[in-house]
């Protein structure tokens, strides 16, 4: 039920929000925002390496993993 609620909220905001999302910022996440794995990881890495006009951001809730990945990459890609 929460996915339906999120979709309805997203549609509502899309039509009534004054500020539109930036099409050059892409947000990625994985299972429960706790891992850096699966297809989202590889798509994130592809975008980061091959599409310089896009700013990819990867959502990770685990502070230790986020700090570890942030130190591995030069830029702040992990939020």
PDB file of C-alpha atoms in Angstrom:
ATOM      1  CA  UNK A   1       0.000   0.000   0.000  1.00  0.00           C
ATOM      2  CA  UNK A   2       2.866   2.405   0.656  1.00  0.00           C
ATOM      3  CA  UNK A   3       4.037   2.129  -2.978  1.00  0.00           C
ATOM      4  CA  UNK A   4       0.615   3.188  -4.199  1.00  0.00           C
ATOM      5  CA  UNK A   5       0.635   6.079  -1.757  1.00  0.00           C
ATOM      6  CA  UNK A   6       4.097   7.131  -2.970  1.00  0.00           C
ATOM      7  CA  UNK A   7       2.994   7.010  -6.598  1.00  0.00           C
ATOM      8  CA  UNK A   8      -0.097   9.099  -5.889  1.00  0.00           C
ATOM      9  CA  UNK A   9       1.982  11.634  -3.955  1.00  0.00           C
ATOM     10  CA  UNK A  10       4.560  11.792  -6.772  1.00  0.00           C
ATOM     11  CA  UNK A  11       1.834  12.445  -9.349  1.00  0.00           C
ATOM     12  CA  UNK A  12       0.295  15.107  -7.137  1.00  0.00           C
ATOM     13  CA  UNK A  13       3.609  16.878  -6.673  1.00  0.00           C
ATOM     14  CA  UNK A  14       4.436  16.580 -10.354  1.00  0.00           C
ATOM     15  CA  UNK A  15       1.345  18.563 -11.268  1.00  0.00           C
ATOM     16  CA  UNK A  16       1.204  21.089  -8.431  1.00  0.00           C
ATOM     17  CA  UNK A  17       4.790  21.719  -7.344  1.00  0.00           C
ATOM     18  CA  UNK A  18       6.310  25.021  -8.389  1.00  0.00           C
ATOM     19  CA  UNK A  19       9.849  23.695  -8.552  1.00  0.00           C
ATOM     20  CA  UNK A  20      10.460  20.955 -11.106  1.00  0.00           C
ATOM     21  CA  UNK A  21      13.022  18.180 -10.569  1.00  0.00           C
ATOM     22  CA  UNK A  22      16.411  18.610 -12.172  1.00  0.00           C
ATOM     23  CA  UNK A  23      16.642  16.155 -15.110  1.00  0.00           C
ATOM     24  CA  UNK A  24      20.435  16.105 -14.754  1.00  0.00           C
ATOM     25  CA  UNK A  25      20.412  14.595 -11.259  1.00  0.00           C
ATOM     26  CA  UNK A  26      19.670  10.880 -11.150  1.00  0.00           C
ATOM     27  CA  UNK A  27      19.109   9.090  -7.852  1.00  0.00           C
ATOM     28  CA  UNK A  28      19.873   5.407  -7.399  1.00  0.00           C
ATOM     29  CA  UNK A  29      19.301   3.025  -4.516  1.00  0.00           C
ATOM     30  CA  UNK A  30      19.423  -0.675  -3.780  1.00  0.00           C
ATOM     31  CA  UNK A  31      17.710  -3.063  -1.390  1.00  0.00           C
ATOM     32  CA  UNK A  32      16.249  -1.001   1.480  1.00  0.00           C
ATOM     33  CA  UNK A  33      18.940   1.658   0.831  1.00  0.00           C
ATOM     34  CA  UNK A  34      21.404  -0.484   2.778  1.00  0.00           C
ATOM     35  CA  UNK A  35      23.539  -2.022   0.044  1.00  0.00           C
ATOM     36  CA  UNK A  36      25.632  -1.052  -2.952  1.00  0.00           C
ATOM     37  CA  UNK A  37      24.850  -3.962  -5.243  1.00  0.00           C
ATOM     38  CA  UNK A  38      22.829  -5.431  -8.089  1.00  0.00           C
ATOM     39  CA  UNK A  39      21.822  -3.603 -11.253  1.00  0.00           C
ATOM     40  CA  UNK A  40      21.499  -0.224  -9.556  1.00  0.00           C
ATOM     41  CA  UNK A  41      25.216  -0.297  -8.704  1.00  0.00           C
ATOM     42  CA  UNK A  42      26.287  -1.049 -12.260  1.00  0.00           C
ATOM     43  CA  UNK A  43      23.904   1.468 -13.780  1.00  0.00           C
ATOM     44  CA  UNK A  44      25.150   4.094 -11.307  1.00  0.00           C
ATOM     45  CA  UNK A  45      28.773   3.337 -12.223  1.00  0.00           C
ATOM     46  CA  UNK A  46      27.988   3.443 -15.935  1.00  0.00           C
ATOM     47  CA  UNK A  47      26.298   6.828 -15.634  1.00  0.00           C
ATOM     48  CA  UNK A  48      29.127   8.173 -13.485  1.00  0.00           C
ATOM     49  CA  UNK A  49      31.789   7.101 -15.989  1.00  0.00           C
ATOM     50  CA  UNK A  50      30.041   7.704 -19.315  1.00  0.00           C
ATOM     51  CA  UNK A  51      27.527  10.528 -18.908  1.00  0.00           C
ATOM     52  CA  UNK A  52      29.369  13.603 -17.594  1.00  0.00           C
ATOM     53  CA  UNK A  53      26.291  15.835 -17.931  1.00  0.00           C
ATOM     54  CA  UNK A  54      24.418  13.693 -15.365  1.00  0.00           C
ATOM     55  CA  UNK A  55      25.096  13.881 -11.609  1.00  0.00           C
ATOM     56  CA  UNK A  56      24.389  10.415 -10.202  1.00  0.00           C
ATOM     57  CA  UNK A  57      23.613  10.082  -6.502  1.00  0.00           C
ATOM     58  CA  UNK A  58      23.314   6.783  -4.646  1.00  0.00           C
ATOM     59  CA  UNK A  59      21.203   6.616  -1.475  1.00  0.00           C
ATOM     60  CA  UNK A  60      22.733   4.544   1.328  1.00  0.00           C
ATOM     61  CA  UNK A  61      21.377   4.596   4.878  1.00  0.00           C
ATOM     62  CA  UNK A  62      24.352   2.779   6.427  1.00  0.00           C
ATOM     63  CA  UNK A  63      26.775   5.533   7.534  1.00  0.00           C
ATOM     64  CA  UNK A  64      29.835   3.270   7.552  1.00  0.00           C
ATOM     65  CA  UNK A  65      29.237   2.015   4.017  1.00  0.00           C
ATOM     66  CA  UNK A  66      28.438   5.543   2.826  1.00  0.00           C
ATOM     67  CA  UNK A  67      31.687   6.908   4.291  1.00  0.00           C
ATOM     68  CA  UNK A  68      33.678   4.010   2.883  1.00  0.00           C
ATOM     69  CA  UNK A  69      32.310   4.523  -0.617  1.00  0.00           C
ATOM     70  CA  UNK A  70      32.666   8.304  -0.379  1.00  0.00           C
ATOM     71  CA  UNK A  71      36.350   7.953   0.450  1.00  0.00           C
ATOM     72  CA  UNK A  72      36.829   5.494  -2.430  1.00  0.00           C
ATOM     73  CA  UNK A  73      35.434   7.977  -4.981  1.00  0.00           C
ATOM     74  CA  UNK A  74      36.712  11.539  -5.178  1.00  0.00           C
ATOM     75  CA  UNK A  75      33.342  13.228  -5.415  1.00  0.00           C
ATOM     76  CA  UNK A  76      30.384  13.084  -3.039  1.00  0.00           C
ATOM     77  CA  UNK A  77      28.103  10.636  -4.855  1.00  0.00           C
ATOM     78  CA  UNK A  78      26.632   8.901  -1.810  1.00  0.00           C
ATOM     79  CA  UNK A  79      23.860  10.430   0.222  1.00  0.00           C
TER      80      UNK A  79
END
